[in-house]
Coordinates of C-alpha atoms and ligand atoms in Angstrom, one line a residue:
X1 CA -28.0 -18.2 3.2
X2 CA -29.3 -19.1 -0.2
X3 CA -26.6 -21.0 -2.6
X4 CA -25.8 -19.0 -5.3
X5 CA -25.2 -20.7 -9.0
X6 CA -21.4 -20.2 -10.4
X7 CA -23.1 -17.6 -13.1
X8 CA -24.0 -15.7 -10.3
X9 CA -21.1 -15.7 -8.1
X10 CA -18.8 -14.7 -11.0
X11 CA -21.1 -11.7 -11.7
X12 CA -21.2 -10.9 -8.0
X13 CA -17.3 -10.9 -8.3
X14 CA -17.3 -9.0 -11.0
X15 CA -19.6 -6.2 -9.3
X16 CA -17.9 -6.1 -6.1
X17 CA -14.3 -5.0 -8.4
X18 CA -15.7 -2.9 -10.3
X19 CA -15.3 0.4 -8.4
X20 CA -12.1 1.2 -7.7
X21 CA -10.8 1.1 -4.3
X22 CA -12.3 3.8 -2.1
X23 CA -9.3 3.5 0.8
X24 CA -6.7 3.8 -2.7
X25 CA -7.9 7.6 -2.8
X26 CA -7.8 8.2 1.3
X27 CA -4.4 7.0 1.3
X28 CA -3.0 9.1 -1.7
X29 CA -5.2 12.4 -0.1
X30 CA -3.0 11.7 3.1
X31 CA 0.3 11.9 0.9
X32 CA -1.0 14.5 -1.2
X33 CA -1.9 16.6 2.9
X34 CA 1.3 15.7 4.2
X35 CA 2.9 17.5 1.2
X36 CA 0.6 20.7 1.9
X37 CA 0.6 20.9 5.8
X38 CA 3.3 19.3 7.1
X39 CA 6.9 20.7 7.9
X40 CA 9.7 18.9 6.9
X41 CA 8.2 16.5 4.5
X42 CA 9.3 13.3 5.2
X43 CA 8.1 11.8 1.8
X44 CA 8.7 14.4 -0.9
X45 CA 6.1 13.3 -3.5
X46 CA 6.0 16.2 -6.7
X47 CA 3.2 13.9 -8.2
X48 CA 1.3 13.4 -5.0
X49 CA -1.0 16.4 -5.4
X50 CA -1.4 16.8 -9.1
X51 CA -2.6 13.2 -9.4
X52 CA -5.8 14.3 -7.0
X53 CA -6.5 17.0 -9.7
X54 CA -9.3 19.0 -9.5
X55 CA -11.0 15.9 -9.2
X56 CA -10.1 15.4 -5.3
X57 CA -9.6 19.0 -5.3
X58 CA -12.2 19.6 -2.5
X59 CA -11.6 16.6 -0.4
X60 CA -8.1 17.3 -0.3
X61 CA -9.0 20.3 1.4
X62 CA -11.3 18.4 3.7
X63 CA -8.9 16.3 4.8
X64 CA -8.1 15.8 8.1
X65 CA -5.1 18.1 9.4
X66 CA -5.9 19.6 12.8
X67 CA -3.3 18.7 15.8
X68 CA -6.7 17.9 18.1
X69 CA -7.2 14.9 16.2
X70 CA -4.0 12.7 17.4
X71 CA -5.2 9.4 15.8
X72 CA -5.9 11.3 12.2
X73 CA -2.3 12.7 12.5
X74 CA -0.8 9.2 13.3
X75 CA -2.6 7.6 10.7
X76 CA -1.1 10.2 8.7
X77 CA 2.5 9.5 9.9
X78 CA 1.9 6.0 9.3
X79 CA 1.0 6.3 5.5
X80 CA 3.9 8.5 4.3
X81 CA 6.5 6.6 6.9
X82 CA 5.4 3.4 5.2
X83 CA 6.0 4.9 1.7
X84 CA 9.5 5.8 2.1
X85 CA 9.8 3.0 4.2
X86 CA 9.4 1.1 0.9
X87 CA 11.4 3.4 -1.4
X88 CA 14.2 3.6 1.1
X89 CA 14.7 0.0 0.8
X90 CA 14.0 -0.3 -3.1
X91 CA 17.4 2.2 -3.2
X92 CA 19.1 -0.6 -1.4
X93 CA 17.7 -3.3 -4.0
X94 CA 18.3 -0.8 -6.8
X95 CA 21.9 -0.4 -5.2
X96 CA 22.6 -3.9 -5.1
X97 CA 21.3 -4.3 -8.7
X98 CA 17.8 -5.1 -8.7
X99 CA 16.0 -4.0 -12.0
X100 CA 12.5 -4.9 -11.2
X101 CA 9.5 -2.7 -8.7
X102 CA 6.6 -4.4 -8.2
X103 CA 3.8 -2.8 -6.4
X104 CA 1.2 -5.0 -5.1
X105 CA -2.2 -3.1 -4.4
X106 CA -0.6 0.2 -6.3
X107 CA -3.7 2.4 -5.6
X108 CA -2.8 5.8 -6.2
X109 CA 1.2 5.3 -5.6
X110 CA 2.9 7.6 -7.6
X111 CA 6.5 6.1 -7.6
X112 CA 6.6 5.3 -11.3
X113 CA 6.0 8.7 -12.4
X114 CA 8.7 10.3 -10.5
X115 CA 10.9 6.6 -11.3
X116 CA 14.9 8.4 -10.6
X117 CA 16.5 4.6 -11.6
X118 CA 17.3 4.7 -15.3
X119 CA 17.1 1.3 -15.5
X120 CA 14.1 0.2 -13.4
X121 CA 11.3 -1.2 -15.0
X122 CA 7.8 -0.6 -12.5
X123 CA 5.0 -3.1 -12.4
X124 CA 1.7 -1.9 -11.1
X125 CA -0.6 -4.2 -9.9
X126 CA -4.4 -4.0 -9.0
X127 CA -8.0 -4.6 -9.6
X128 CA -8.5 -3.8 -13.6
X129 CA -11.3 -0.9 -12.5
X130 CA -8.8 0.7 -10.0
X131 CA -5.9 1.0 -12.7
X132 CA -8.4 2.6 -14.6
X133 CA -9.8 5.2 -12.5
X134 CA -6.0 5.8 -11.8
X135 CA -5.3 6.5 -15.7
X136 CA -8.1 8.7 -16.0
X137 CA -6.8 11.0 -13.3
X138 CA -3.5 11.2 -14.6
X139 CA -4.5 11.6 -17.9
X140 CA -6.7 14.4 -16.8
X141 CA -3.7 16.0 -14.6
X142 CA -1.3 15.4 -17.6
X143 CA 0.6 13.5 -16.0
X144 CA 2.5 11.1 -18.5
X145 CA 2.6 7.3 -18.5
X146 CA 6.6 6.4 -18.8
X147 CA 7.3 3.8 -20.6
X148 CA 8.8 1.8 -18.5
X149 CA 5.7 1.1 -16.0
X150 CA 3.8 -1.8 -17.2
X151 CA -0.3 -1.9 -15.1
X152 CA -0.8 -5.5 -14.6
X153 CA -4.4 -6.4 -13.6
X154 CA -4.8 -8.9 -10.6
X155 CA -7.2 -10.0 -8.1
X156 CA -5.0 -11.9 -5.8
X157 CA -7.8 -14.1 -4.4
X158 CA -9.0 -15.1 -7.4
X159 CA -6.1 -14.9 -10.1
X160 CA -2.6 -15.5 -10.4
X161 CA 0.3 -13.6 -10.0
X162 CA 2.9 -15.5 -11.1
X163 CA 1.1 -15.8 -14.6
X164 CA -0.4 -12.0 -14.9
X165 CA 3.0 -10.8 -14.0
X166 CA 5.0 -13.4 -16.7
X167 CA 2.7 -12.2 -19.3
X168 CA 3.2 -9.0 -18.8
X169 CA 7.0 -9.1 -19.4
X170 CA 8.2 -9.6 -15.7
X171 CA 11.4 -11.6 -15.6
X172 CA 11.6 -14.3 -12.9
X173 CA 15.0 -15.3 -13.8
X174 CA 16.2 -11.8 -12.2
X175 CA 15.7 -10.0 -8.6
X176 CA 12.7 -8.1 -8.1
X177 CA 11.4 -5.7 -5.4
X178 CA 7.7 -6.0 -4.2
X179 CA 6.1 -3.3 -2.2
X180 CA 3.0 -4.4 -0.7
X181 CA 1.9 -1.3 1.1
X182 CA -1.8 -1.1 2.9
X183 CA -3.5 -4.4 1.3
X184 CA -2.3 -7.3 4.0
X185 CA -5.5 -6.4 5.9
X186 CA -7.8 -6.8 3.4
X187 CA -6.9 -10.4 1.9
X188 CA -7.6 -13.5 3.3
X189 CA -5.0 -15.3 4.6
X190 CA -4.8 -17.9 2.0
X191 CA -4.3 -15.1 -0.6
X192 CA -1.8 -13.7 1.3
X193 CA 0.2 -16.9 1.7
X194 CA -0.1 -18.0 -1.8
X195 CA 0.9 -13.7 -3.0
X196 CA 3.6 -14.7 -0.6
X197 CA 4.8 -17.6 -1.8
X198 CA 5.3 -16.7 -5.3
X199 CA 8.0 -14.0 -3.9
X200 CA 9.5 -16.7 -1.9
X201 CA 10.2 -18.4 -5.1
X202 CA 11.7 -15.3 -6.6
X203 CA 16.0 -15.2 -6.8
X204 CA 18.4 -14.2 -4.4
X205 CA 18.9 -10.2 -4.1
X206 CA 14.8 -9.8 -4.3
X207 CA 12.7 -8.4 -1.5
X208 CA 9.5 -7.0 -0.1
X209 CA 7.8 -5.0 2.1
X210 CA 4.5 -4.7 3.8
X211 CA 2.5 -3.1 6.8
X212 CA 0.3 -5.0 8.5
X213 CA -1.9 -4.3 11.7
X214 CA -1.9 -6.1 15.0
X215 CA -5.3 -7.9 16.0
X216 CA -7.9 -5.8 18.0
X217 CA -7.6 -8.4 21.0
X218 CA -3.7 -7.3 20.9
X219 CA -4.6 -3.8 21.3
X220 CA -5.0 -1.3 24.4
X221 CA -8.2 0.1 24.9
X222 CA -8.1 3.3 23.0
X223 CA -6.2 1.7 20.4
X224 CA -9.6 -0.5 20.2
X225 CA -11.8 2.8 19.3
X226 CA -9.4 4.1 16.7
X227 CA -9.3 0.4 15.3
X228 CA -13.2 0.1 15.7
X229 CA -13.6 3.3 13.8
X230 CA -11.6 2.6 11.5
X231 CA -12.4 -1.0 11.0
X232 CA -16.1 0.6 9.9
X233 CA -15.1 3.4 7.7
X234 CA -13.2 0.6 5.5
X235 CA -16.2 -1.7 6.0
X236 CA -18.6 0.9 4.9
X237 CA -15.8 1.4 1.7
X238 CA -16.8 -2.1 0.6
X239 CA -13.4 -3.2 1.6
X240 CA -13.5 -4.7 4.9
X241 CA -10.1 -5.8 7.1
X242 CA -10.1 -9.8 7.2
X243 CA -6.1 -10.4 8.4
X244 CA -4.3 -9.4 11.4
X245 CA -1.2 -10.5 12.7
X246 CA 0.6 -10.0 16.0
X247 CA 4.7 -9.7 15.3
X248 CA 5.1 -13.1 16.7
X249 CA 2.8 -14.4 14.3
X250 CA 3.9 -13.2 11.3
X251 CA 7.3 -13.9 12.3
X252 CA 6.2 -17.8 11.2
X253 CA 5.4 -16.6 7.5
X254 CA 9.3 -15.6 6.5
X255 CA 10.5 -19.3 6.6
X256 CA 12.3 -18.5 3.2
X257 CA 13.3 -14.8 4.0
X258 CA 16.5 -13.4 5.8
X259 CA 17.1 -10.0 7.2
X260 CA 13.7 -9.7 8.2
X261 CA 13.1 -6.0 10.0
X262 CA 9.2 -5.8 11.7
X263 CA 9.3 -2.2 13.1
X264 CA 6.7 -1.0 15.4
X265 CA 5.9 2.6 16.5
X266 CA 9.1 3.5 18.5
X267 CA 11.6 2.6 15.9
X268 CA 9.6 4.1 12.9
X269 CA 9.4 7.5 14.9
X270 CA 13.1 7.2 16.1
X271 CA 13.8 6.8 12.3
X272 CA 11.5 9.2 10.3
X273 CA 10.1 11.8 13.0
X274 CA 12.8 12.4 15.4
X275 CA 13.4 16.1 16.5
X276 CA 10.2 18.2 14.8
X277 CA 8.7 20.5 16.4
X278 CA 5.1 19.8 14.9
X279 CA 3.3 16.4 16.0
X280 CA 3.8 14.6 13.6
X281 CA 4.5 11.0 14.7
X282 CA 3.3 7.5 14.5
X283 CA 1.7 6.0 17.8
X284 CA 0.5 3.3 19.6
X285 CA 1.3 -0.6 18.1
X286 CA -1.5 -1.3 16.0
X287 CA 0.3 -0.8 12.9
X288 CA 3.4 -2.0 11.6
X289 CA 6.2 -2.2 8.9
X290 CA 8.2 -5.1 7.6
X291 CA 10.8 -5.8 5.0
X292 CA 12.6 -9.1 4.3
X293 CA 14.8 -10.4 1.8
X294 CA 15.8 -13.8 0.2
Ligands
SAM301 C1 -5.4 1.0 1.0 S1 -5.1 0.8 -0.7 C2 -3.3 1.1 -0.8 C3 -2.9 1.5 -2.1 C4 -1.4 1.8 -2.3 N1 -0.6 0.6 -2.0 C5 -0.9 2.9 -1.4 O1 -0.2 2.7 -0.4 O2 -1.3 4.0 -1.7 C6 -5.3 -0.9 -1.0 C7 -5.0 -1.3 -2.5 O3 -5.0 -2.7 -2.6 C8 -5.8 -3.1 -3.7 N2 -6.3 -4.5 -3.4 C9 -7.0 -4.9 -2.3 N3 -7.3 -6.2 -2.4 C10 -6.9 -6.6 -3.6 C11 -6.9 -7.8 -4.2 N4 -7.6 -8.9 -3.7 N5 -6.4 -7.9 -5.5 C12 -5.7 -6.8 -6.0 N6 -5.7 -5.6 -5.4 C13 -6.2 -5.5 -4.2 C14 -6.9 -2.1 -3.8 O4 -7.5 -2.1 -5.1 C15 -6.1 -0.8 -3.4 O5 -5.5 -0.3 -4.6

């Protein structure tokens, strides 16, 4: 492979960010369906559907929601289980006085615009051209900006966190809660330690949570396919998975965490999707969700 000069490898940086993220907008059209189709909603999102606008009108309708596709139904459950996963434990932060969100990978999350904490300042953060695209829909959905949300532009492979967040008004003296929902499998793992590690250094009371997937190898067989397949859709995205963990594995990153929940597939359905008569559920173990606290 030919070297490429420093001018060069900037620029192809600076190409490769400047779409924004492709799996952002299949995530928020999976919200946005499971506020159409399903039955009870398990993450009531008002701004979930308006922020597709006309825009994603169509492929909103396109997306997947027949009950003869199991693994596009699970994928489903997963999504919205994993959002109010993360809201469900930012009202325990919030509860024990926590003032700051942080959203790690925001996409298309729409938490700040529904925001019900008076006092809770939001921090979005992402690639610069994904913020954007995400302004222009909600601008074009009239959907208002609050105030209190501050968009912080960050590639954590390349930039850091600790200093785009300081700039940007976040206050390290006091407890924060990071949501770091669908991007573990798309960083490298020295990004992900060193994202990590600046919320390891972050006061008592703070807290994050994540997803992360299990390894192919880890897998069953059919769990393989729906991995495979979805491994190349992401890859065809221009976002490729690089990091898996098993549960034992990641249990070796929380060194300065406590509390530390890892939930697989039988607890999040005994939690979220217990009792319904549709099939909505999450299923097999490739996917996971995690929250920890310092
Ligand atoms: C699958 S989307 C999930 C979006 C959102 N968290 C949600 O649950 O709807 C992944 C998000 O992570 C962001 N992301 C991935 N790698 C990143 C990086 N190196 N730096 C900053 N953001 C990144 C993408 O731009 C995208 O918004």
């Amino acid at each position: 492979m030919p070297l490429l000069c420093p001018e060069r490898v900037s620029r192809a940086i600076f190409v490769e960010h400047a779409t924004p993220s492709r799996t952002a907008l299949r995530v928020a059209l999976r919200r946005a369906a499971h506020q159409l189709y399903d039955s009870p909603v398990i993450f009531p999102d008002p701004v979930a559907v308006p922020i597709l606008g006309q825009t994603y009108a169509e492929e909103l309708r396109r997306t997947p929601r027949r009950t003869d596709r199991p693994f596009s139904i699970a994928l489903r459950a997963f999504l919205v289980a994993r959002s109010r996963y993360a809201e469900d434990n930012l009202s325990r932060a919030v509860t024990a006085g926590v003032r700051q969100y942080v959203l790690l990978g925001a996409g298309l999350d729409t938490f700040a615009y529904r925001n019900p904490y008076p006092g809770l300042r939001v921090f979005e953060v992402d690639h610069p051209a994904t913020q954007q695209w995400k302004r222009d829909l909600l601008q074009r959905s009239g959907i208002r900006i609050p105030e209190r949300l501050t968009c912080v532009p960050v590639d954590f492979e390349s930039q850091s966190l600790s200093a785009q967040l300081q700039t940007s008004g976040f206050n390290i003296h006091g407890p924060a809660f990071f949501a770091w929902l669908g991007v573990v499998p798309y960083l490298t793992l020295a990004a992900f330690r060193t994202t990590l590690g600046f919320i390891a250094m972050q006061p008592a009371g703070s807290g994050v949570t994540l997803d992360y997937g299990q390894p192919r190898g880890a897998l069953p067989f059919l769990e393989r396919l729906a991995h495979d397949s979805l491994a190349s859709r992401v890859q065809l995205a221009g976002e490729p998975f690089q990091l898996f963990f098993t549960p034992a594995e990641i249990a070796g990153e929380w060194a300065s965490f406590h509390s530390i929940e890892d939930l697989g597939s039988a607890e999040i359905n005994a939690r979220y999707f217990r009792g319904r008569a549709d099939q909505l559920a999450v299923r097999g173990m490739a996917g996971r969700l995690l929250c920890a606290w310092r």
